C-alpha positions as a Python dict, from the first residue, in 0.01 Angstrom:
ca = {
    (1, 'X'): (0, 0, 0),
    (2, 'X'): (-216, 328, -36),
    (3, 'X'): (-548, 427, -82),
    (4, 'X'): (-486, 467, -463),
    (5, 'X'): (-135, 441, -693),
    (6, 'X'): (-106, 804, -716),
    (7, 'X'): (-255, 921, -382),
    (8, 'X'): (50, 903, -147),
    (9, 'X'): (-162, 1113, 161),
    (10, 'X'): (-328, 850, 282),
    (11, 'X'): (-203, 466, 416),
    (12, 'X'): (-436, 233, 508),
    (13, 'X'): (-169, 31, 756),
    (14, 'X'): (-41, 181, 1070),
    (15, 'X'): (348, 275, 1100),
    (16, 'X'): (400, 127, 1379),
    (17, 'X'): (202, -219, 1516),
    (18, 'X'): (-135, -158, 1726),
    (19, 'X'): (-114, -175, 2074),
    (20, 'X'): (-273, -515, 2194),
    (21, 'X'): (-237, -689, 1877),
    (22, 'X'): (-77, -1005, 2017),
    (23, 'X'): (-325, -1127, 2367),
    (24, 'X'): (-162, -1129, 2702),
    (25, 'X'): (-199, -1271, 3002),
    (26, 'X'): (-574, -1044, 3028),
    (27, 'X'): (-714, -1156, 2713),
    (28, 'X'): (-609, -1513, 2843),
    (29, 'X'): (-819, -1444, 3191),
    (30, 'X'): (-1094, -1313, 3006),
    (31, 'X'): (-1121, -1583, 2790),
    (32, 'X'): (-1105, -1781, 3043),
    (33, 'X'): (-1343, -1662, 3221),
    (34, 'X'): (-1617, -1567, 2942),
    (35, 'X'): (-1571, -2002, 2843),
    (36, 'X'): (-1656, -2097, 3208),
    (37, 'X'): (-1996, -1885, 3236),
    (38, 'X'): (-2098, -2041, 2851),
    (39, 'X'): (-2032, -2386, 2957),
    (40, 'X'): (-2202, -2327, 3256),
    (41, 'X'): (-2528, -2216, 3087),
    (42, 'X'): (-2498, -2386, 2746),
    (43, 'X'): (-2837, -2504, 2606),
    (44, 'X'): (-3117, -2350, 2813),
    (45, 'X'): (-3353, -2162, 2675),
    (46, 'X'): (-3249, -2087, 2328),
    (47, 'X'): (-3315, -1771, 2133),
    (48, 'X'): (-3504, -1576, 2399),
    (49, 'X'): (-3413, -1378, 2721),
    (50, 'X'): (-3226, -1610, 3004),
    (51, 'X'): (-3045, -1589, 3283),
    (52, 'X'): (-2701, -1576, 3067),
    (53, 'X'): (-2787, -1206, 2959),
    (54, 'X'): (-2817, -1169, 3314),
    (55, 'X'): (-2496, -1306, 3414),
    (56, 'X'): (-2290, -1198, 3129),
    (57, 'X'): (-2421, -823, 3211),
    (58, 'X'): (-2366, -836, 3616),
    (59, 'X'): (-2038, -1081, 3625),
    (60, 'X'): (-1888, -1046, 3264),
    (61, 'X'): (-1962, -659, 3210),
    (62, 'X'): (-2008, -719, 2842),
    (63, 'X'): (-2254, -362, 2840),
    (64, 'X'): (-1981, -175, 2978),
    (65, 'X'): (-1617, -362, 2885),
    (66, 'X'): (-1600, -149, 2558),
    (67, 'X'): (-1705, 210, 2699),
    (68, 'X'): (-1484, 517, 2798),
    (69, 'X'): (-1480, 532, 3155),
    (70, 'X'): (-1603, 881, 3172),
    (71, 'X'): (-1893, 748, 3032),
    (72, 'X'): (-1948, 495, 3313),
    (73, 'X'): (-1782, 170, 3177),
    (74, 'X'): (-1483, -23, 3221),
    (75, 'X'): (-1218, 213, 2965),
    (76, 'X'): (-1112, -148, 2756),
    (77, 'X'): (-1197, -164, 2373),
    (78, 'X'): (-1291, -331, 2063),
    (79, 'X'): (-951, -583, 2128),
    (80, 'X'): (-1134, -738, 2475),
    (81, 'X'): (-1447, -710, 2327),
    (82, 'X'): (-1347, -945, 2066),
    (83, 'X'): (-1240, -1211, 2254),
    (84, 'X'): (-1587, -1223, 2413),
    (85, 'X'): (-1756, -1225, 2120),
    (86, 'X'): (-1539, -1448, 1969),
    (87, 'X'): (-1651, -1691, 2281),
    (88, 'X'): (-1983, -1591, 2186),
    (89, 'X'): (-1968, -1770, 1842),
    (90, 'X'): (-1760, -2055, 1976),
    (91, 'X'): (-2048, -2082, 2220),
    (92, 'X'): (-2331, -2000, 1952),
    (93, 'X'): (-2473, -1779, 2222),
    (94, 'X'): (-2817, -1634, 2134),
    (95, 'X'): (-2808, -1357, 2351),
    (96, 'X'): (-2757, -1016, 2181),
    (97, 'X'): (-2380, -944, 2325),
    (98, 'X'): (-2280, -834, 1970),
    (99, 'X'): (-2584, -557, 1867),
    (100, 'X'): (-2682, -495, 2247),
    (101, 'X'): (-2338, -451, 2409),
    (102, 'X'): (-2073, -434, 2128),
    (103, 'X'): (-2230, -197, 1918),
    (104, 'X'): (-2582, -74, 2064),
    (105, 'X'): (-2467, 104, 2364),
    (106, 'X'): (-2199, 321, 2114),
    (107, 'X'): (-2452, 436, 1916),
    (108, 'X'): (-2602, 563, 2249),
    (109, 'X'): (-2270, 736, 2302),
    (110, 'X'): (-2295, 902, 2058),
    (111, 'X'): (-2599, 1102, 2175),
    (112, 'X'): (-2571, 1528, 2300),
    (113, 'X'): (-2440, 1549, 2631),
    (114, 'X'): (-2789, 1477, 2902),
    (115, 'X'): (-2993, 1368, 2655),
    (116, 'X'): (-3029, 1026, 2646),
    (117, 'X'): (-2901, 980, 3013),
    (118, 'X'): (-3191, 734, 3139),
    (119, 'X'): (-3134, 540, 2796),
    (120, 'X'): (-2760, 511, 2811),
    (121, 'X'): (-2771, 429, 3198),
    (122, 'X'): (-3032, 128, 3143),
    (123, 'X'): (-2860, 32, 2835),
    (124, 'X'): (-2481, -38, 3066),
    (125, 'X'): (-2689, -173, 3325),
    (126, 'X'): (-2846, -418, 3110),
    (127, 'X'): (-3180, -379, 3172),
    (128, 'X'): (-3262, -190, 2847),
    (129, 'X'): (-3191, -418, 2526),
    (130, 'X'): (-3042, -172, 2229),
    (131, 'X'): (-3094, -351, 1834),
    (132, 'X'): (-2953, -125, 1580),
    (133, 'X'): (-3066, -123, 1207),
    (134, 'X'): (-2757, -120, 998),
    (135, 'X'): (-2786, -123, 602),
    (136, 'X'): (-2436, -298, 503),
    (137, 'X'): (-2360, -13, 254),
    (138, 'X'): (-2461, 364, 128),
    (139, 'X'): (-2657, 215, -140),
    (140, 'X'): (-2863, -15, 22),
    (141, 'X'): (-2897, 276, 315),
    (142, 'X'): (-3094, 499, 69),
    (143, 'X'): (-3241, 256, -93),
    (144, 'X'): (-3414, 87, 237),
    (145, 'X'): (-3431, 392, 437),
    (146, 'X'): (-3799, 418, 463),
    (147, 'X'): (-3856, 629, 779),
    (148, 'X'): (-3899, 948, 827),
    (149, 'X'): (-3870, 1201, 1104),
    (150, 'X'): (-4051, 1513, 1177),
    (151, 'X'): (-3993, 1774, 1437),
    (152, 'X'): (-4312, 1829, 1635),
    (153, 'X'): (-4389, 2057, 1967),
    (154, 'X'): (-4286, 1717, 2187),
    (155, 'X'): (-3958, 1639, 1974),
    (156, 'X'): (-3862, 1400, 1753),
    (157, 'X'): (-4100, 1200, 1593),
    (158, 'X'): (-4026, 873, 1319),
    (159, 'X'): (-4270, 697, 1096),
    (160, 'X'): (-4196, 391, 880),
    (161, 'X'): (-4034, 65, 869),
    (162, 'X'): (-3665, -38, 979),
    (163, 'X'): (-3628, -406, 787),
    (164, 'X'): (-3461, -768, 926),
    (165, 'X'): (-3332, -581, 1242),
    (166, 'X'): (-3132, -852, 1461),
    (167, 'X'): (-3342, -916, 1826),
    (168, 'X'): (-3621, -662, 1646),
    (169, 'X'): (-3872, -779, 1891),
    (170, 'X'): (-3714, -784, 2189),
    (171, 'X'): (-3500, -469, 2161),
    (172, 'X'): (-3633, -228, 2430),
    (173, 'X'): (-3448, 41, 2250),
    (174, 'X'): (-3416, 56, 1846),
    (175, 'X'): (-3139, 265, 1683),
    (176, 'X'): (-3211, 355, 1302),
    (177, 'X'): (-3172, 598, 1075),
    (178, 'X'): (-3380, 864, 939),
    (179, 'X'): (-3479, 1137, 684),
    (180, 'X'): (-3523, 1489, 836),
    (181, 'X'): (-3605, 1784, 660),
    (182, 'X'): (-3254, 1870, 664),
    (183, 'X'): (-3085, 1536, 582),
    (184, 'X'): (-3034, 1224, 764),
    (185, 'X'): (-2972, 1165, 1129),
    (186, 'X'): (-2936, 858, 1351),
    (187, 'X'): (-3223, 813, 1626),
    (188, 'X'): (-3250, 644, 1959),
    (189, 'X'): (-3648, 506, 1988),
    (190, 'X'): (-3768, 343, 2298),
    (191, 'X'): (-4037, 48, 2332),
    (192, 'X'): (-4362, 189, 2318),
    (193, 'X'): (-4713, 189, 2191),
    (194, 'X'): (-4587, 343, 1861),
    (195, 'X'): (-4337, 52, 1807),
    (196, 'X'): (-4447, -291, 1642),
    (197, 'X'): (-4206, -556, 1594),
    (198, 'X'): (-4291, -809, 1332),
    (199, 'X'): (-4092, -1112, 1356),
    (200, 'X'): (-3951, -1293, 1023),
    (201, 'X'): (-3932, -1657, 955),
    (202, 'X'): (-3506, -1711, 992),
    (203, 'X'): (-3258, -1983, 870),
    (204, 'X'): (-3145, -1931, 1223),
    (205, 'X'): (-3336, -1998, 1542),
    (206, 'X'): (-3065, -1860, 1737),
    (207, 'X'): (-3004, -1513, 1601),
    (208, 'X'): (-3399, -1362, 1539),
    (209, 'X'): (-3487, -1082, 1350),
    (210, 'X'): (-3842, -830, 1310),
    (211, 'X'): (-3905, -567, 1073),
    (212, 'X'): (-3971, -282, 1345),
    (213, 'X'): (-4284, -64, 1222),
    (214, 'X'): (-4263, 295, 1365),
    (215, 'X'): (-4613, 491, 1384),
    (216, 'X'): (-4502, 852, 1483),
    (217, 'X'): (-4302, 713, 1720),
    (218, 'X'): (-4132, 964, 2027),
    (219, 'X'): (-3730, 947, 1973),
    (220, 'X'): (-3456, 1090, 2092),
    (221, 'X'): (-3160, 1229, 1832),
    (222, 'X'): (-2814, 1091, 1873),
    (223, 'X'): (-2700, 1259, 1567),
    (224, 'X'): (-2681, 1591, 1360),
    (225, 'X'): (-2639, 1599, 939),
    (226, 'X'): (-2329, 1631, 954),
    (227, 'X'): (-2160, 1344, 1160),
    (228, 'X'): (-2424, 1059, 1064),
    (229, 'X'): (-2221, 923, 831),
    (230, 'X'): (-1921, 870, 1012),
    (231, 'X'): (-2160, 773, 1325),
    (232, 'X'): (-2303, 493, 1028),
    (233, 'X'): (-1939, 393, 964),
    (234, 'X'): (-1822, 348, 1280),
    (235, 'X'): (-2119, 166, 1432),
    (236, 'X'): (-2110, -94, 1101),
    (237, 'X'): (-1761, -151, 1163),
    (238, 'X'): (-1787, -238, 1480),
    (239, 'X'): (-2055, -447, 1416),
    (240, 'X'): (-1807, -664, 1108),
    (241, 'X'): (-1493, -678, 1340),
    (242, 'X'): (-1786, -846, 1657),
    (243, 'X'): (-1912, -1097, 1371),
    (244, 'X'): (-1591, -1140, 1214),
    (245, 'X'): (-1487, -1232, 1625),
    (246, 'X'): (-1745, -1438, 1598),
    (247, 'X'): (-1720, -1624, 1295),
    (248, 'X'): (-1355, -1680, 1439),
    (249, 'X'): (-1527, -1890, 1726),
    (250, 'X'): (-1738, -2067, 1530),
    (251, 'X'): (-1421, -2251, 1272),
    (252, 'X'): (-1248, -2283, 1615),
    (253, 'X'): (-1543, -2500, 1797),
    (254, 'X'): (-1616, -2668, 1418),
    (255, 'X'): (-1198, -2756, 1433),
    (256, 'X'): (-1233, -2893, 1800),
    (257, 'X'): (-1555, -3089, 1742),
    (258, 'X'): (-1440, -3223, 1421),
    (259, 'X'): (-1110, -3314, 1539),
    (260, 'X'): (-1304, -3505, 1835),
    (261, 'X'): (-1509, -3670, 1577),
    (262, 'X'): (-1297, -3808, 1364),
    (263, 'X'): (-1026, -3931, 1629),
    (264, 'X'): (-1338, -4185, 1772),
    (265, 'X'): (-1489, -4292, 1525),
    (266, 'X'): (-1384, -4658, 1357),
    (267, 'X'): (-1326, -4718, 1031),
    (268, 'X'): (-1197, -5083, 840),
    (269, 'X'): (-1010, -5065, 1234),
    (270, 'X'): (-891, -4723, 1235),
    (271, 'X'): (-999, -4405, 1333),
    (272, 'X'): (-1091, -4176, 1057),
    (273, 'X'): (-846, -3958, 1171),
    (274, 'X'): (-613, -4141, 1074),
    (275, 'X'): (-687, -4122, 655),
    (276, 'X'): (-465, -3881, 514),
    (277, 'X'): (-765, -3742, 314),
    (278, 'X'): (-949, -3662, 630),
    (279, 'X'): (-586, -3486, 761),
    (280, 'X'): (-492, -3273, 518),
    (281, 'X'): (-881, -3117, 531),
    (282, 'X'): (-818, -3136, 891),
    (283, 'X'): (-535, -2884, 837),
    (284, 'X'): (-692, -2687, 585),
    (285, 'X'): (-941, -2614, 843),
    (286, 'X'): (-654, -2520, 1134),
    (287, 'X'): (-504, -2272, 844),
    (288, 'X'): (-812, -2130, 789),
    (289, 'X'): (-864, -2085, 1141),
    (290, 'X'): (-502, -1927, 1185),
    (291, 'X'): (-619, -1666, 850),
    (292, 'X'): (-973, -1592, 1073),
    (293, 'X'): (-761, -1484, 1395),
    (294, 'X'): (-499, -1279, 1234),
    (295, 'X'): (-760, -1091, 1037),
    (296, 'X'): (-1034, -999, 1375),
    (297, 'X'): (-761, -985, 1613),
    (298, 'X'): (-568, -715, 1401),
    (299, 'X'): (-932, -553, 1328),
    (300, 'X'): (-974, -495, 1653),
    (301, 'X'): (-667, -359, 1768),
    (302, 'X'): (-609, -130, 1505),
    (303, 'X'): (-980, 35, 1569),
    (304, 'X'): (-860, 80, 1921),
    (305, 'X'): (-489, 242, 1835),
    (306, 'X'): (-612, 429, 1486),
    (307, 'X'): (-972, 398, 1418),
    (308, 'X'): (-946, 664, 1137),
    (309, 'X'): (-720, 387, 980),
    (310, 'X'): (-885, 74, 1029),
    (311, 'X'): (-1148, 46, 700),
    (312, 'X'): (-898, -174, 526),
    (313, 'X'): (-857, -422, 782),
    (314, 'X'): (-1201, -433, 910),
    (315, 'X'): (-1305, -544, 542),
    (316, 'X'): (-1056, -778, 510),
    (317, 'X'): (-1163, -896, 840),
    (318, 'X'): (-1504, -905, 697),
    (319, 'X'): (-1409, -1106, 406),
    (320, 'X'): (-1186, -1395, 536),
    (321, 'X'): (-1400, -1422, 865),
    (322, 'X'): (-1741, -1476, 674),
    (323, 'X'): (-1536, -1695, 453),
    (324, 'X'): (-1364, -1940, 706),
    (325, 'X'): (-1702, -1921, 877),
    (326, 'X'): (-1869, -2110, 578),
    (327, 'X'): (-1610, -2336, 498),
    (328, 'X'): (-1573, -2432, 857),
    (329, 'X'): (-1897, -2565, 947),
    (330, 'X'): (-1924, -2732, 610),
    (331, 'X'): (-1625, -2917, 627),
    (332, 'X'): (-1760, -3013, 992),
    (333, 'X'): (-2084, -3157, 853),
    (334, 'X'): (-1935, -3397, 600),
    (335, 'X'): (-1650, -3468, 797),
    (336, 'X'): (-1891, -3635, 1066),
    (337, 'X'): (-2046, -3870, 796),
    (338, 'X'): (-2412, -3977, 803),
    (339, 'X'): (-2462, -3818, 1115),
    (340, 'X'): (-2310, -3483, 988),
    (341, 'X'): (-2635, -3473, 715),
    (342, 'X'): (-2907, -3479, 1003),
    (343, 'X'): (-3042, -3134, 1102),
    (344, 'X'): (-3077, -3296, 1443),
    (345, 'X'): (-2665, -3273, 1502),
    (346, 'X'): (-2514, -3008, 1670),
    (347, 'X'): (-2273, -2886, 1331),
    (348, 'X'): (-2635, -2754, 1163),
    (349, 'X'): (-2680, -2515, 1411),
    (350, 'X'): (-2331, -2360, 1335),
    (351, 'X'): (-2430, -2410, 981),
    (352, 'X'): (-2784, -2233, 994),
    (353, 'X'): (-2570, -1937, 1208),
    (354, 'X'): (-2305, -1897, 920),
    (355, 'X'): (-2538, -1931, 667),
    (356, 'X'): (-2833, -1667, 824),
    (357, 'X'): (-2516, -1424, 905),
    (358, 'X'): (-2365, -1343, 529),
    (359, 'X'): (-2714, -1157, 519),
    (360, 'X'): (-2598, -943, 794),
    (361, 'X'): (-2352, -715, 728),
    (362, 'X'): (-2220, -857, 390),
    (363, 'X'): (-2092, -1206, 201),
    (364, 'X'): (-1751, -1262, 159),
    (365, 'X'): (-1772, -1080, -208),
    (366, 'X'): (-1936, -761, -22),
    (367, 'X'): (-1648, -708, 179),
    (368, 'X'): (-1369, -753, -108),
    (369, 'X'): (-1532, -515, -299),
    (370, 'X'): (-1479, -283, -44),
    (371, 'X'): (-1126, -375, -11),
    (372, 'X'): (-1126, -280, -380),
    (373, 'X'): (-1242, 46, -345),
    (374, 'X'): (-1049, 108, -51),
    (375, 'X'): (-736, 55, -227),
    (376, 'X'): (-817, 187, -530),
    (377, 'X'): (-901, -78, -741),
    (378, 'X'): (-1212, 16, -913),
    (379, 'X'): (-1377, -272, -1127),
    (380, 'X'): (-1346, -223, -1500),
    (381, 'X'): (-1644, -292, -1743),
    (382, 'X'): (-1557, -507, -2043),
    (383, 'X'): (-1770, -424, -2359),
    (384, 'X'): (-1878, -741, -2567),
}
C-alpha cells in the first residue's frame, strides 16, 4: 500500500519487520516490574503529586527510559516506553508519565546544544514537571495558537493563552508553540510569576487540565522555523502511540475485571458467566483487546526502527486504541449489572478516563481521517 495509487516513492510499511515488535523476556521484566510498584501504591492520593511520581522517577526511570544515552538516559525507546504506559492505563495512574516523561522531556531534546541544560537535567531527574500543549492537527494549531513571542534585550519573551493543557497547573515547565516575527517556533517556559494556570472543570478527576495564561513570560527556544513542524509531528505522535499504550491497558484491566465479575456473580444458580450472551461479548472484548495490542505495540516499534515511516501506523494506532478504549469500559459497566450504573464503582473511573481522553489528541474518526489522507484517500463531496 502507498502513500497514493500513482505515487510509488513512498511506502508507508517497513520492508522488513521492526526490531522489538514481538516483547521478550525485558518487556516481560519490565512489566513486571512497573505492575508491582502500581499495586503497591494504587489509590492514594488521586490526581495530585504523590509519592508514585517519586518512585516511578528514582526506581522505574520512566524520565529517562526513552532518552539517547548521550543525552543522559537509559538509550531504550518508544517500544519500553509503551509497556509502561500501557501499565499506566491498566493502573489508571494519575501521575503525568505520558506528557512529563514520554513526551515532555523530547521536546526538551530538542532544544540548541547548552541551552536548556538546567531544564533538561531537572526534567530526567524528575524534579521539574514538563506539560506540553499539543493542538491534534495543523488546523486546529493555527486556529488556537494564540501566543505570541517577541525577541527582547533578555531573550525570548511569550504572551497569550495555551488552552486544556494536560497537568496545566502543576507543570513546572510548559512547552507550546508560538508566533515569531519570522514564523512559528516551539518554546520551553518555566514556572514563574508570568505564568497563571487556570484549572478547568474535567469529566476526569484523574487526568487535570488548565488553560496556562502567559504575561510576557521569559522562555527559552527549542526550535527554529524551519524544523517546528516536524518537532510538532513527532512530539504528537509520540504522545497517540503513549495514549494508544494506554488505552490498551485500560480494555485489558476492563477484560480482567469483567471477567472476575461475571464468573461470581449468581444468577437463576449460575454464574453469569456462564450465559452465552454474556460470552460471546466476553470475547468480543478479548478480540478487541488482541486489535488494541497489535496496533500500539507495532506503533511503537516501528517509531523506534523507522520513525520517518511510522504516520500510518501511529494513526491507525490512534484509531483502534481510542476505539477499543470506549467500547471496553462500556461493555464493563453493563456487564456488571446494577452495580455497573453507579458512579461510585470502580468501571466509571475507566469510563470518565476514556471518555475525557478522545478530547486529547483525537476521536476515533480524527485519526481515520488521517489514515485517509495518508494513503491517499481524499474524501469526495457529493452535490445534492
Amino acid at each position: 500500500m502507498s502513500a497514493a495509487i500513482d505515487d510509488v516513492t513512498y511506502s508507508p510499511w517497513p520492508e522488513a519487520e521492526p526490531a522489538g515488535l514481538i516483547p521478550g523476556p525485558e518487556q516481560a521484566d519490565l512489566r513486571s516490574a512497573m505492575r508491582a510498584v502500581l499495586a503497591r501504591h494504587r489509590g492514594r492520593d488521586e490526581g495530585g503529586p504523590t509519592a508514585l511520581w517519586r518512585t516511578l522517577v528514582d526506581d522505574m526511570a520512566v524520565t529517562m527510559l526513552s532518552v539517547p544515552e548521550d543525552r543522559g538516559g537509559l538509550g531504550y525507546g518508544m517500544t519500553d516506553m509503551a509497556v509502561v504506559l500501557e501499565e499506566c492505563g491498566r493502573a489508571l495512574v494519575s501521575e503525568p508519565v505520558l506528557f512529563a516523561a514520554g513526551v515532555g522531556v523530547h521536546a526538551l531534546l530538542r532544544a540548541p546544544a547548552g541551552t536548556v541544560d538546567e531544564l533538561l537535567s531537572g526534567a530526567l531527574a524528575g524534579e521539574l514537571r514538563v506539560a506540553v500543549h499539543l493542538p491534534v492537527s495543523q488546523t486546529r494549531r493555527a486556529a488556537t495558537q494564540v501566543i505570541t513571542a517577541d525577541h527582547a534585550a533578555d531573550g525570548w519573551r511569550l504572551s497569550g493563552v495555551a488552552t486544556d493543557i494536560v497537568h496545566g497547573a502543576s507543570a513546572d515547565v510548559v512547552v507550546v508553540g508560538a508566533h515569531t516575527a519570522d514564523g512559528a517556533r516551539v518554546f520551553a517556559v518555566p514556572l514563574s510569576d508570568a505564568v497563571r494556570a487556570v484549572p478547568r472543570t474535567v469529566i476526569d478527576p484523574t487526568r487535570p487540565r488548565a488553560d496556562v495564561h502567559l504575561d510576557s513570560a521569559a522562555a527559552s527556544v527549542l526550535t527554529e522555523v524551519a524544523d517546528t513542524a516536524s518537532a510538532l509531528d513527532d512530539l504528537t505522535a509520540r504522545a497517540t502511540i503513549g495514549l494508544a499504550s494506554e488505552h490498551t491497558g485500560i480494555a485489558d484491566r476492563m477484560l480482567e475485571m469483567t471477567v472476575e465479575y461475571v464468573t461470581t456473580r449468581q444468577q437463576f444458580g449460575r454464574p453469569v458467566g456462564s450465559f452465552q450472551a454474556v460470552k460471546h461479548r466476553l470475547a468480543d472484548l478479548l478480540l478487541s483487546l488482541e486489535r488494541a495490542r497489535s496496533a500500539s505495540r507495532f506503533a511503537a516499534a516501528l517509531h523506534d526502527s523507522s520513525p520517518d515511516r511510522a504516520a500510518l501506523a501511529v494513526a491507525i494506532a490512534g484509531a483502534v486504541c481510542t476505539e477499543v478504549a470506549s467500547e471496553s469500559v462500556a461493555e464493563a459497566v453493563q456487564l456488571h449489572g446494577g452495580v455497573g450504573f453507579t458512579w461510585e464503582h470502580q468501571a466509571h473511573r475507566y469510563f470518565r478516563r476514556a471518555t475525557g481522553d478522545e478530547a486529547l489528541l483525537g476521536d476515533a474518526v480524527y485519526h481515520r481521517r488521517r489514515i485517509a489522507d495518508l494513503i491517499g484517500l481524499n474524501p469526495v463531496r457529493v452535490e445534492g
